[in-house]
Coordinates of C-alpha atoms in Angstrom, one line a residue:
Chain A
M1 CA 30.2 28.4 7.4
D2 CA 31.0 27.0 10.8
F3 CA 29.7 23.9 12.4
T4 CA 27.3 25.5 15.0
F5 CA 25.7 27.5 12.2
L6 CA 25.1 24.4 10.1
I7 CA 23.6 22.5 13.1
G8 CA 21.5 25.5 14.1
Q9 CA 20.1 26.0 10.6
A10 CA 19.5 22.2 10.3
L11 CA 17.7 22.1 13.7
T12 CA 15.4 25.0 12.9
N13 CA 14.6 23.6 9.4
G14 CA 14.0 20.2 10.9
L15 CA 11.6 21.6 13.5
I16 CA 9.6 23.3 10.7
I17 CA 9.4 20.1 8.6
G18 CA 8.6 18.2 11.7
L19 CA 5.6 20.4 12.4
L20 CA 4.2 19.4 9.0
Y21 CA 4.8 15.7 9.5
L22 CA 2.9 16.2 12.8
L23 CA -0.1 17.7 11.0
M24 CA 0.0 14.7 8.6
A25 CA 0.4 12.1 11.3
I26 CA -2.3 13.6 13.6
G27 CA -4.8 13.6 10.6
F28 CA -3.8 10.0 9.8
T29 CA -4.2 8.9 13.5
L30 CA -7.6 10.6 13.7
V31 CA -8.9 8.8 10.6
F32 CA -7.5 5.5 11.8
G33 CA -9.0 6.1 15.3
V34 CA -12.5 6.8 14.0
M35 CA -12.7 4.5 11.0
R36 CA -10.1 1.8 12.0
V37 CA -8.8 2.1 8.4
V38 CA -5.3 2.8 7.2
N39 CA -5.9 5.7 4.8
F40 CA -3.7 5.3 1.7
A41 CA -5.3 8.4 0.2
H42 CA -3.9 10.6 3.0
G43 CA -1.0 11.8 0.8
E44 CA -3.5 12.6 -2.0
F45 CA -5.3 15.0 0.4
Y46 CA -2.0 16.7 1.1
M47 CA -1.7 17.1 -2.7
L48 CA -5.3 18.3 -3.0
G49 CA -4.6 20.9 -0.2
A50 CA -1.5 22.1 -2.1
F51 CA -3.4 22.5 -5.3
S52 CA -6.3 24.2 -3.5
A53 CA -4.0 26.8 -2.0
Y54 CA -2.3 27.2 -5.4
V55 CA -5.6 27.9 -7.1
C56 CA -6.8 30.2 -4.4
V57 CA -3.6 32.3 -4.4
T58 CA -2.7 32.4 -8.1
K59 CA -6.1 32.2 -9.8
L60 CA -8.5 33.8 -7.2
Q61 CA -5.9 36.3 -5.9
L62 CA -6.8 35.5 -2.3
P63 CA -4.3 36.3 0.5
F64 CA -2.5 33.3 1.9
L65 CA -4.4 33.2 5.2
A66 CA -7.7 33.1 3.4
A67 CA -6.3 30.5 1.0
V68 CA -5.4 28.2 3.9
L69 CA -8.8 28.7 5.6
A70 CA -10.6 28.0 2.2
T71 CA -8.5 24.9 1.8
F72 CA -9.5 23.6 5.2
A73 CA -13.2 24.2 4.5
F74 CA -13.0 22.8 1.0
T75 CA -11.2 19.5 2.0
L76 CA -13.4 19.1 5.1
V77 CA -16.5 19.2 2.8
I78 CA -14.8 16.9 0.2
G79 CA -13.7 14.5 3.0
W80 CA -17.2 14.5 4.5
I81 CA -18.8 13.7 1.1
I82 CA -16.2 11.0 0.3
E83 CA -16.8 9.4 3.7
V84 CA -20.6 9.3 3.2
V85 CA -20.5 8.2 -0.5
V86 CA -17.4 5.9 -0.6
M87 CA -16.2 4.9 2.9
K88 CA -19.6 4.4 4.6
G89 CA -19.7 0.7 3.9
F90 CA -16.2 0.2 5.1
R91 CA -16.4 1.7 8.6
G92 CA -14.5 -0.6 11.0
D93 CA -13.5 -2.9 8.2
E94 CA -9.7 -2.8 8.4
L95 CA -8.8 -4.8 5.2
N96 CA -11.5 -3.7 2.8
G97 CA -11.5 -0.1 4.0
M98 CA -7.8 0.1 3.3
I99 CA -8.1 -1.3 -0.2
A100 CA -10.9 1.1 -0.9
T101 CA -8.6 4.0 0.1
I102 CA -6.1 2.7 -2.5
G103 CA -8.9 3.1 -5.1
L104 CA -9.6 6.5 -3.7
A105 CA -5.9 7.5 -4.0
M106 CA -5.8 6.4 -7.6
I107 CA -8.9 8.4 -8.5
L108 CA -7.7 11.6 -6.7
Q109 CA -4.1 11.5 -8.1
N110 CA -5.1 10.7 -11.7
G111 CA -8.0 13.2 -11.5
A112 CA -5.4 15.9 -10.5
L113 CA -3.2 14.7 -13.4
M114 CA -6.0 15.3 -15.8
V115 CA -7.0 18.7 -14.5
F116 CA -3.5 20.2 -13.7
G117 CA -1.1 18.1 -15.9
P118 CA 2.0 16.4 -14.7
D119 CA 4.3 19.5 -14.6
P120 CA 5.3 21.0 -11.2
Q121 CA 3.7 24.4 -10.6
S122 CA 5.4 27.0 -8.4
M123 CA 3.6 29.4 -6.2
P124 CA 4.7 32.9 -4.9
P125 CA 6.1 32.7 -1.3
A126 CA 3.6 33.4 1.5
A127 CA 5.8 36.3 2.7
E128 CA 8.9 38.1 1.8
G129 CA 12.0 38.8 3.9
V130 CA 14.3 37.0 6.2
V131 CA 14.5 37.0 10.0
S132 CA 17.9 36.3 11.6
L133 CA 18.1 34.6 14.9
G134 CA 21.7 34.9 15.8
P135 CA 23.6 33.2 13.0
V136 CA 20.5 31.2 11.8
M137 CA 18.6 32.7 8.9
L138 CA 14.9 32.1 8.7
P139 CA 12.9 33.1 5.7
M140 CA 9.6 34.7 6.7
S141 CA 7.7 32.1 4.5
R142 CA 8.9 29.3 6.7
L143 CA 8.1 31.2 9.9
Y144 CA 4.5 31.5 8.5
V145 CA 4.5 27.7 8.3
V146 CA 5.5 27.5 11.9
A147 CA 2.9 30.0 13.1
F148 CA 0.1 28.4 11.1
S149 CA 0.9 24.9 12.2
L150 CA 1.0 25.9 15.8
V151 CA -2.3 27.8 15.5
V152 CA -3.9 24.7 13.8
L153 CA -2.6 22.4 16.5
V154 CA -3.8 24.7 19.4
V155 CA -7.3 25.0 17.8
L156 CA -7.4 21.2 17.2
Y157 CA -6.4 20.6 20.8
G158 CA -9.1 23.0 22.0
F159 CA -11.7 21.4 19.8
L160 CA -10.8 17.8 20.8
M161 CA -10.4 18.5 24.6
H162 CA -12.9 21.2 25.4
S163 CA -15.8 21.2 23.0
K164 CA -18.8 18.9 22.9
G165 CA -18.1 17.7 19.4
G166 CA -14.5 17.0 20.1
R167 CA -15.3 15.0 23.3
A168 CA -17.9 13.0 21.3
L169 CA -15.3 12.3 18.6
R170 CA -12.7 11.1 21.2
A171 CA -15.4 8.9 22.7
V172 CA -16.1 7.3 19.3
V173 CA -12.3 6.8 18.9
Q174 CA -12.0 5.1 22.3
D175 CA -15.1 2.8 22.2
I176 CA -17.8 3.1 19.5
E177 CA -20.3 0.9 21.4
I178 CA -20.1 2.7 24.7
A179 CA -20.2 6.0 22.8
N180 CA -23.4 4.9 21.1
A181 CA -24.9 3.8 24.4
Q182 CA -24.1 7.3 25.8
G183 CA -26.2 8.8 23.0
I184 CA -23.5 10.1 20.7
R185 CA -24.6 10.1 17.1
S186 CA -21.8 8.1 15.6
Q187 CA -23.4 8.4 12.1
F188 CA -22.4 12.1 12.4
M189 CA -19.0 11.4 13.9
Y190 CA -17.6 9.2 11.2
P191 CA -17.7 11.8 8.4
L192 CA -16.6 14.5 10.9
G193 CA -13.6 12.5 12.0
F194 CA -12.6 11.6 8.4
G195 CA -13.2 15.2 7.2
I196 CA -11.0 16.7 9.9
G197 CA -8.3 14.1 9.5
V198 CA -7.9 14.7 5.7
A199 CA -8.3 18.4 6.1
L200 CA -5.3 18.4 8.4
A201 CA -3.3 16.7 5.7
A202 CA -4.6 19.3 3.2
I203 CA -3.5 22.1 5.5
A204 CA 0.0 20.6 5.6
G205 CA -0.1 20.6 1.8
A206 CA -1.4 24.2 1.6
L207 CA 1.4 25.4 4.0
M208 CA 4.1 23.6 2.0
A209 CA 2.8 24.7 -1.4
P210 CA 4.7 28.0 -1.4
V211 CA 7.9 26.4 -0.1
F212 CA 8.1 23.4 -2.5
S213 CA 6.5 23.0 -5.9
V214 CA 3.0 21.7 -6.5
S215 CA 2.4 18.6 -8.7
P216 CA 0.0 15.7 -8.7
S217 CA 2.7 13.3 -7.4
I218 CA 3.8 15.2 -4.3
G219 CA 1.6 13.2 -2.0
S220 CA 3.6 10.0 -1.8
T221 CA 6.5 11.3 0.3
P222 CA 4.4 12.8 3.1
L223 CA 2.3 9.7 3.2
L224 CA 5.4 7.6 3.8
K225 CA 6.7 10.0 6.4
A226 CA 3.3 9.9 8.2
F227 CA 3.6 6.1 8.2
I228 CA 7.1 6.3 9.8
V229 CA 5.9 8.8 12.4
V230 CA 3.0 6.6 13.3
I231 CA 5.2 3.5 13.6
L232 CA 7.8 5.4 15.7
G233 CA 5.3 7.2 17.9
G234 CA 3.1 4.2 18.4
L235 CA -0.2 3.9 16.6
G236 CA -2.9 6.0 18.3
S237 CA -0.6 8.0 20.6
I238 CA -0.8 11.7 19.7
P239 CA 2.0 12.8 22.2
G240 CA 4.1 9.9 20.7
A241 CA 3.3 11.2 17.2
A242 CA 4.3 14.7 18.2
L243 CA 7.7 13.6 19.6
A244 CA 8.3 11.3 16.6
A245 CA 7.4 13.9 14.0
L246 CA 9.7 16.5 15.5
L247 CA 12.5 14.0 15.9
L248 CA 12.0 12.8 12.3
G249 CA 12.1 16.3 10.9
V250 CA 15.3 17.2 12.8
F251 CA 16.9 13.9 12.0
E252 CA 16.2 14.3 8.2
S253 CA 17.4 17.9 8.2
V254 CA 20.6 17.2 10.1
A255 CA 21.3 14.0 8.1
N256 CA 20.7 15.7 4.8
T257 CA 23.4 18.2 5.7
F258 CA 26.0 15.5 6.0
M259 CA 24.9 12.7 3.6
S260 CA 22.8 12.0 0.5
S261 CA 19.0 12.0 1.1
S262 CA 18.5 8.4 0.0
F263 CA 21.2 7.3 2.4
S264 CA 19.6 9.1 5.2
D265 CA 16.3 7.5 4.2
M266 CA 17.9 4.1 4.4
L267 CA 19.3 4.9 7.8
L268 CA 15.8 5.9 8.9
F269 CA 14.2 2.7 7.7
C270 CA 16.8 0.7 9.6
F271 CA 16.0 2.8 12.7
V272 CA 12.3 2.0 12.2
I273 CA 13.1 -1.8 12.1
L274 CA 15.3 -1.5 15.2
M275 CA 12.6 0.4 17.0
L276 CA 10.1 -2.4 16.2
I277 CA 12.4 -5.0 17.5
F278 CA 13.3 -3.3 20.8
R279 CA 10.3 -1.1 21.5
P280 CA 7.4 -2.2 19.3
S281 CA 4.9 0.0 21.2
G282 CA 6.6 3.1 19.9
L283 CA 8.3 6.0 21.8
L284 CA 5.3 6.8 24.1
G285 CA 2.8 4.2 23.0
K286 CA 1.1 1.6 25.1
A287 CA 1.8 -2.1 24.6
G288 CA -0.1 -3.8 21.7
R289 CA -1.1 -7.4 21.3
Chain B
M1 CA -21.8 -0.6 12.4
T2 CA -24.3 -3.3 11.4
T3 CA -23.4 -2.9 7.7
S4 CA -19.7 -3.5 8.3
T5 CA -20.3 -6.7 10.4
M6 CA -22.6 -7.9 7.7
T7 CA -20.0 -7.5 4.9
D8 CA -17.4 -9.0 7.2
K9 CA -19.4 -12.2 7.4
S10 CA -20.2 -12.3 3.8
I11 CA -16.6 -11.9 2.8
R12 CA -15.1 -14.2 5.3
G13 CA -17.6 -16.9 4.7
A14 CA -18.5 -19.5 7.3
G15 CA -16.5 -20.0 10.5
P16 CA -13.2 -21.8 10.6
G17 CA -13.0 -25.5 10.1
T18 CA -15.4 -25.5 7.2
P19 CA -13.6 -27.5 4.5
T20 CA -16.1 -26.5 1.8
R21 CA -14.5 -23.0 1.5
D22 CA -11.5 -24.1 -0.6
R23 CA -13.8 -25.7 -3.1
A24 CA -14.1 -23.7 -6.3
P25 CA -17.5 -22.2 -6.8
G26 CA -19.5 -24.0 -9.4
G27 CA -18.0 -27.5 -8.9
S28 CA -15.1 -29.4 -7.7
W29 CA -11.5 -29.0 -8.9
K30 CA -11.8 -32.2 -10.9
A31 CA -14.0 -30.3 -13.3
W32 CA -11.8 -27.2 -13.3
I33 CA -8.4 -28.6 -14.0
P34 CA -9.2 -29.8 -17.6
A35 CA -10.7 -26.4 -18.2
L36 CA -7.5 -24.8 -16.9
L37 CA -5.4 -27.0 -19.1
V38 CA -7.4 -25.9 -22.2
L39 CA -7.0 -22.3 -21.1
F40 CA -3.2 -22.7 -20.9
A41 CA -3.1 -24.4 -24.2
T42 CA -5.1 -21.7 -26.1
P43 CA -2.2 -19.3 -26.6
L44 CA -0.4 -22.1 -28.5
L45 CA -3.0 -21.7 -31.2
L46 CA -2.0 -18.0 -31.5
A47 CA 1.6 -18.9 -31.8
G48 CA 1.9 -16.8 -35.0
N49 CA 1.3 -13.5 -33.1
A50 CA 4.3 -12.6 -30.9
F51 CA 2.4 -9.9 -29.0
Y52 CA -0.4 -12.4 -27.9
I53 CA 2.3 -14.8 -26.7
H54 CA 4.0 -12.0 -24.8
L55 CA 0.8 -11.2 -23.1
A56 CA 0.2 -14.8 -22.3
V57 CA 3.6 -15.1 -20.7
L58 CA 2.9 -12.0 -18.5
I59 CA -0.4 -13.4 -17.5
C60 CA 1.2 -16.7 -16.4
L61 CA 3.9 -14.8 -14.4
N62 CA 1.2 -12.6 -12.8
I63 CA -0.8 -15.7 -11.8
I64 CA 2.2 -17.0 -9.9
F65 CA 2.8 -13.5 -8.4
V66 CA -0.8 -13.0 -7.3
N67 CA -1.1 -16.5 -6.1
G68 CA 1.5 -15.7 -3.5
L69 CA -0.4 -12.6 -2.5
A70 CA -3.6 -14.6 -2.3
L71 CA -1.9 -17.1 0.0
I72 CA -0.8 -14.3 2.4
N73 CA -4.2 -12.8 2.2
R74 CA -5.9 -16.0 3.3
T75 CA -4.4 -15.4 6.8
G76 CA -6.0 -12.0 6.9
Q77 CA -2.9 -9.9 5.9
L78 CA -2.1 -7.8 2.9
S79 CA 1.5 -7.4 1.9
F80 CA 2.6 -4.0 0.4
C81 CA 6.1 -5.2 -0.4
H82 CA 5.1 -8.1 -2.6
A83 CA 6.7 -6.3 -5.6
A84 CA 9.9 -5.8 -3.5
L85 CA 10.1 -9.5 -2.7
M86 CA 9.5 -10.2 -6.4
G87 CA 12.4 -7.8 -7.1
M88 CA 14.5 -9.6 -4.5
G89 CA 14.0 -12.9 -6.3
A90 CA 14.7 -11.2 -9.7
F91 CA 17.9 -9.4 -8.6
V92 CA 19.4 -12.2 -6.7
A93 CA 18.8 -14.7 -9.5
V94 CA 20.2 -12.2 -12.1
I95 CA 23.3 -11.5 -10.0
C96 CA 23.9 -15.3 -9.7
T97 CA 23.5 -15.8 -13.4
V98 CA 25.4 -12.8 -14.6
R99 CA 28.2 -12.6 -12.0
F100 CA 28.8 -16.1 -11.0
Q101 CA 27.6 -17.8 -14.2
A102 CA 25.3 -20.1 -12.1
P103 CA 23.0 -22.3 -14.1
F104 CA 19.4 -21.1 -14.5
L105 CA 17.9 -23.5 -12.1
L106 CA 20.4 -22.8 -9.3
S107 CA 20.0 -19.0 -9.7
V108 CA 16.2 -19.2 -9.6
L109 CA 16.5 -21.3 -6.4
A110 CA 18.9 -18.7 -4.9
G111 CA 16.4 -15.9 -5.8
V112 CA 13.5 -17.8 -4.2
A113 CA 15.6 -18.5 -1.1
A114 CA 16.5 -14.8 -0.8
S115 CA 12.9 -13.8 -1.0
M116 CA 11.9 -16.3 1.6
L117 CA 14.7 -15.2 3.9
A118 CA 13.8 -11.6 3.6
A119 CA 10.1 -12.4 4.3
Y120 CA 11.1 -14.5 7.3
L121 CA 13.3 -11.8 8.9
L122 CA 10.6 -9.1 8.2
G123 CA 7.8 -11.4 9.5
A124 CA 9.8 -12.1 12.7
V125 CA 9.8 -8.4 13.4
I126 CA 6.3 -7.3 12.5
L127 CA 4.1 -10.4 13.0
R128 CA 4.4 -9.9 16.8
L129 CA 2.5 -6.6 16.4
Q130 CA -1.1 -5.7 15.6
G131 CA -2.3 -6.2 12.0
V132 CA -2.0 -2.6 11.0
Y133 CA 1.7 -2.5 11.5
F134 CA 2.1 -5.3 8.9
V135 CA 0.7 -2.9 6.3
L136 CA 2.7 0.1 7.4
V137 CA 6.0 -1.7 7.7
T138 CA 5.7 -3.7 4.5
F139 CA 4.9 -0.4 2.7
C140 CA 8.0 1.2 4.1
F141 CA 10.1 -1.9 3.3
G142 CA 9.0 -1.7 -0.3
E143 CA 10.4 1.9 -0.4
L144 CA 13.6 0.8 1.4
F145 CA 14.2 -2.0 -1.1
R146 CA 13.8 0.4 -4.1
L147 CA 16.3 2.8 -2.5
V148 CA 18.8 0.0 -1.8
L149 CA 18.6 -1.1 -5.5
L150 CA 19.1 2.5 -6.6
E151 CA 22.1 3.0 -4.4
G152 CA 23.5 -0.5 -5.0
G153 CA 26.2 0.8 -7.4
D154 CA 27.9 -1.9 -9.5
I155 CA 26.1 -4.8 -7.8
T156 CA 22.5 -3.8 -8.7
G157 CA 23.4 -1.5 -11.6
G158 CA 21.8 1.5 -9.8
A159 CA 19.0 3.3 -11.7
N160 CA 20.0 1.6 -15.0
G161 CA 19.5 -1.9 -13.6
I162 CA 21.1 -5.0 -15.2
A163 CA 20.7 -5.8 -18.9
N164 CA 21.8 -8.7 -21.2
I165 CA 20.6 -11.4 -18.9
P166 CA 20.9 -14.8 -20.7
P167 CA 17.6 -16.6 -21.4
A168 CA 16.4 -19.4 -19.2
S169 CA 17.8 -22.9 -19.9
L170 CA 17.1 -26.3 -18.5
L171 CA 19.1 -29.5 -19.2
G172 CA 20.8 -27.8 -22.1
F173 CA 17.6 -26.5 -23.7
A174 CA 17.4 -22.7 -24.0
F175 CA 14.0 -21.1 -23.6
D176 CA 15.1 -18.2 -25.9
S177 CA 11.9 -17.8 -28.0
K178 CA 8.7 -16.3 -26.7
L179 CA 6.8 -19.5 -27.5
S180 CA 9.2 -21.8 -25.7
F181 CA 9.3 -19.5 -22.7
Y182 CA 5.5 -19.5 -22.7
V183 CA 5.5 -23.3 -22.3
L184 CA 7.9 -22.9 -19.3
A185 CA 5.8 -20.1 -17.7
A186 CA 2.5 -21.9 -18.3
A187 CA 3.9 -25.1 -16.7
C188 CA 5.1 -23.1 -13.6
A189 CA 1.8 -21.2 -13.3
F190 CA -0.1 -24.4 -13.5
L191 CA 2.1 -26.0 -10.8
S192 CA 1.7 -23.0 -8.6
I193 CA -2.1 -23.4 -8.9
L194 CA -1.9 -27.2 -8.1
L195 CA 0.3 -26.4 -5.1
L196 CA -2.3 -24.0 -3.7
I197 CA -5.1 -26.5 -4.3
A198 CA -3.2 -29.2 -2.6
L199 CA -2.2 -27.0 0.3
F200 CA -5.8 -25.9 1.0
K201 CA -6.9 -29.6 1.1
T202 CA -4.5 -30.2 4.0
P203 CA -5.1 -29.4 7.7
K204 CA -2.3 -26.8 7.4
G205 CA -4.3 -25.0 4.7
N206 CA -7.5 -25.1 6.7
S207 CA -5.6 -23.6 9.7
L208 CA -4.5 -20.7 7.5
D209 CA -8.1 -20.1 6.5
A210 CA -9.1 -20.3 10.1
V211 CA -6.6 -17.6 11.1
G212 CA -8.0 -15.4 8.3
D213 CA -11.6 -16.0 9.3
N214 CA -11.4 -15.5 13.0
P215 CA -8.0 -15.2 14.6
D216 CA -9.3 -15.3 18.2
L217 CA -11.3 -18.5 17.6
A218 CA -8.4 -20.1 15.7
E219 CA -6.0 -19.3 18.6
A220 CA -8.5 -20.7 21.1
S221 CA -8.5 -23.9 19.0
G222 CA -4.8 -24.2 19.4
I223 CA -3.7 -22.8 16.0
S224 CA -0.8 -20.3 16.3
I225 CA -1.8 -17.0 14.6
Q226 CA 1.8 -15.9 14.3
G227 CA 3.0 -19.2 13.0
S228 CA 0.3 -19.5 10.4
Q229 CA 0.8 -15.9 9.2
M230 CA 4.6 -16.4 9.1
F231 CA 4.1 -19.7 7.0
A232 CA 1.9 -17.9 4.5
F233 CA 4.1 -14.8 4.3
V234 CA 7.2 -16.8 3.6
L235 CA 5.6 -19.2 1.2
G236 CA 3.7 -16.4 -0.6
S237 CA 6.9 -14.4 -0.9
A238 CA 8.6 -17.4 -2.4
F239 CA 6.0 -17.3 -5.1
A240 CA 6.8 -13.7 -5.7
G241 CA 10.5 -14.3 -5.8
F242 CA 10.0 -17.2 -8.2
A243 CA 7.9 -15.0 -10.6
G244 CA 10.5 -12.3 -10.4
A245 CA 13.4 -14.7 -11.3
L246 CA 11.4 -16.0 -14.3
L247 CA 10.4 -12.4 -15.4
A248 CA 14.0 -11.3 -15.3
H249 CA 15.2 -14.2 -17.5
Y250 CA 12.3 -13.6 -19.8
L251 CA 12.8 -9.9 -20.4
G252 CA 16.6 -10.1 -20.2
F253 CA 16.5 -6.9 -18.2
V254 CA 15.8 -5.7 -14.6
S255 CA 15.6 -2.2 -13.1
P256 CA 14.5 -0.9 -9.6
E257 CA 11.4 0.7 -11.1
S258 CA 10.1 -2.7 -12.3
F259 CA 9.4 -3.5 -8.6
N260 CA 8.1 -0.3 -7.1
Q261 CA 4.9 0.2 -5.1
H262 CA 2.7 0.5 -8.1
I263 CA 3.4 -3.2 -8.9
S264 CA 2.4 -4.2 -5.4
V265 CA -0.8 -2.2 -5.8
A266 CA -1.4 -3.7 -9.2
A267 CA -1.2 -7.2 -7.6
I268 CA -3.6 -6.2 -4.9
I269 CA -6.1 -4.9 -7.5
M270 CA -5.8 -8.2 -9.5
L271 CA -6.4 -10.1 -6.3
V272 CA -9.4 -8.1 -5.1
I273 CA -11.1 -7.9 -8.5
G274 CA -10.5 -11.6 -9.3
G275 CA -11.6 -12.6 -5.8
R276 CA -10.0 -13.5 -2.5
G277 CA -10.5 -16.7 -0.6
S278 CA -10.6 -19.1 -3.5
V279 CA -7.8 -20.5 -5.7
L280 CA -9.7 -19.4 -8.9
G281 CA -9.7 -15.6 -7.9
P282 CA -6.0 -14.8 -8.7
I283 CA -6.3 -16.7 -12.0
L284 CA -9.3 -14.6 -13.1
G285 CA -7.7 -11.4 -11.8
A286 CA -4.4 -11.9 -13.7
L287 CA -6.3 -13.1 -16.8
I288 CA -8.5 -10.0 -16.9
M289 CA -6.2 -7.3 -15.5
T290 CA -2.9 -8.1 -17.3
P291 CA -4.0 -7.3 -20.9
L292 CA -6.1 -4.2 -19.9
P293 CA -3.2 -1.7 -19.7
E294 CA -2.1 -2.7 -23.2
L295 CA -5.5 -1.9 -24.5
F296 CA -5.7 1.6 -22.9
R297 CA -2.1 2.6 -23.4
S298 CA -3.0 6.1 -24.7
A299 CA -5.2 7.2 -21.8
I300 CA -3.3 6.2 -18.7
E301 CA -5.1 8.6 -16.4
T302 CA -8.6 7.6 -17.4
Q303 CA -7.5 4.0 -17.1
N304 CA -6.2 4.5 -13.5
I305 CA -9.4 6.4 -12.5
M306 CA -11.4 3.5 -13.9
Y307 CA -9.3 1.0 -11.9
G308 CA -9.9 3.1 -8.7
I309 CA -13.7 3.2 -9.3
T310 CA -13.8 -0.5 -10.2
L311 CA -11.9 -1.4 -7.1
I312 CA -14.3 0.5 -4.9
L313 CA -17.4 -0.9 -6.7
V314 CA -16.1 -4.5 -6.5
L315 CA -15.4 -4.1 -2.8
K316 CA -18.8 -2.7 -2.2
F317 CA -21.0 -4.8 -4.3
L318 CA -19.0 -7.9 -5.1
P319 CA -16.8 -8.5 -2.0
K320 CA -15.9 -12.0 -3.2
G321 CA -14.6 -10.6 -6.5
L322 CA -15.5 -11.9 -10.0
V323 CA -15.3 -15.4 -8.6
G324 CA -18.3 -14.5 -6.5
L325 CA -20.2 -13.7 -9.7
V326 CA -19.3 -17.1 -11.2
G327 CA -20.4 -18.8 -8.0
A328 CA -23.7 -16.9 -8.0
A329 CA -24.3 -17.8 -11.7
S330 CA -23.7 -21.5 -11.1
R331 CA -25.9 -21.5 -8.0
F332 CA -28.6 -19.8 -10.0
R333 CA -28.3 -22.4 -12.8
N334 CA -28.4 -25.3 -10.3
E335 CA -31.5 -24.0 -8.6
G336 CA -33.2 -23.3 -12.0
G337 CA -32.5 -26.9 -13.1
R338 CA -34.2 -28.4 -10.1

């Protein structure tokens, strides 16, 4: 085990984890952009996505690709319904909306506890085999994660930048009143934005389900990591989030090679505080208040 | 869009500078204080039942704890590290008592000072930023604090925490029975309520409300947003630290998991269900929500789902919390009487 091997392995693992943090953070940013609400239930949608993939693969015997697509569709619909039924009264209401998502998180997590029980479930890997890139070994199942995340990100980029619905969604994020004046039906955009945002978290969960175990409490760590990415990247900046997510993944992976994970977490929190003191707008963010 | 602005207004009440807002619904505080005294005296009648006294102590400590959160919330912020600051007070007080054999009063003061210092340093960093950062960073700080406690080795006792904490004692009198500690806790809770009532009668208190109601207007009237929010955050955290120090000396035991995120969320639930924006809300919230987990011990999942649903329903239909219901009832009575 030489040093370059360790670093190389840590870097590639870090990039893979970073891609997942990116999916989480973009979903979180999208929900915040549209609703102006910090979504405390975001981690529970990650958990929901993991369970959805687990049920699709082990109970319904679907192939992994179909399971991920089904998870996306399922959580998009769930998110849409939740937005209309629960969150509708809290659009643009920063404080109450946030507290409502805490209630939502409690309902989702304890609902999953009642249905699936507290024990961690394991799921078969998405693919067998190992690819070696020089000295670095990459399990196929992790390469799947990379490929899927990249495809999702490209599709999302295409949707947001080049489709009518995506342009309307971005207009609502930028300025709801001007968007309304331009004839965008914002009543339609709120559930769409919320649905896509939480479905991105669910895809991250579905992709991670074969790599880690699945249990009702897995949502809290990705939620915390999404918060950190958003603080580091600057709230609302997607390029900033991308940079911060990849850096966070690499940092964690490299740090965990050399120190205990709770110590690397503490180091990370200190870094977050330093960042807020010296560059509060985030890595690439614009200046705030 | 219209709906959200409507609810905004109804929650935040009238504009800044309306001194009526700190008055309790249904009458002035002169009428409420005797009622509160009777309420605090009731558990003394149940002195035979240790479990009821235990619950009453927890309710009193929760009143102090949630009062602190309510104070922070009056300036429009919601702290997600309230439990961590409670833990800060608890651990510093316990370490002073156990390691340095400091007297009870001194170690409680040290605990409160530590919570205030932590809140001041945290506030100095995050209150310069937009409101959302406050939530995100306080949430992360809560996690960091738990990790530090877990990794603290001999000083914090790691995952085991610290046990065998001597009971509270003042002027040679030890509060070593449940009943005697209840008297101490009730007196402290009552004082914390009086402190809040007094604060919101002063111009300083009104300026805190003004910042919560309409920050831009408050700033235009010459009130410092950052200064007011800092004041509320530091004072509110002192309440949390105080409650923590008392709790540690009551239970005789502290551990990192007694101060995790669930406790912060529990405080938020008590505050929202009881009612924000009035001094009565946290009292009602603590009074109702503290005994509930004891009643539903066997079905914790169902209980949490009910909490989630209640939280959303209260936010939707009763944005002022249960206090709003009391206010509406007394208005109804008044109008019926005329």
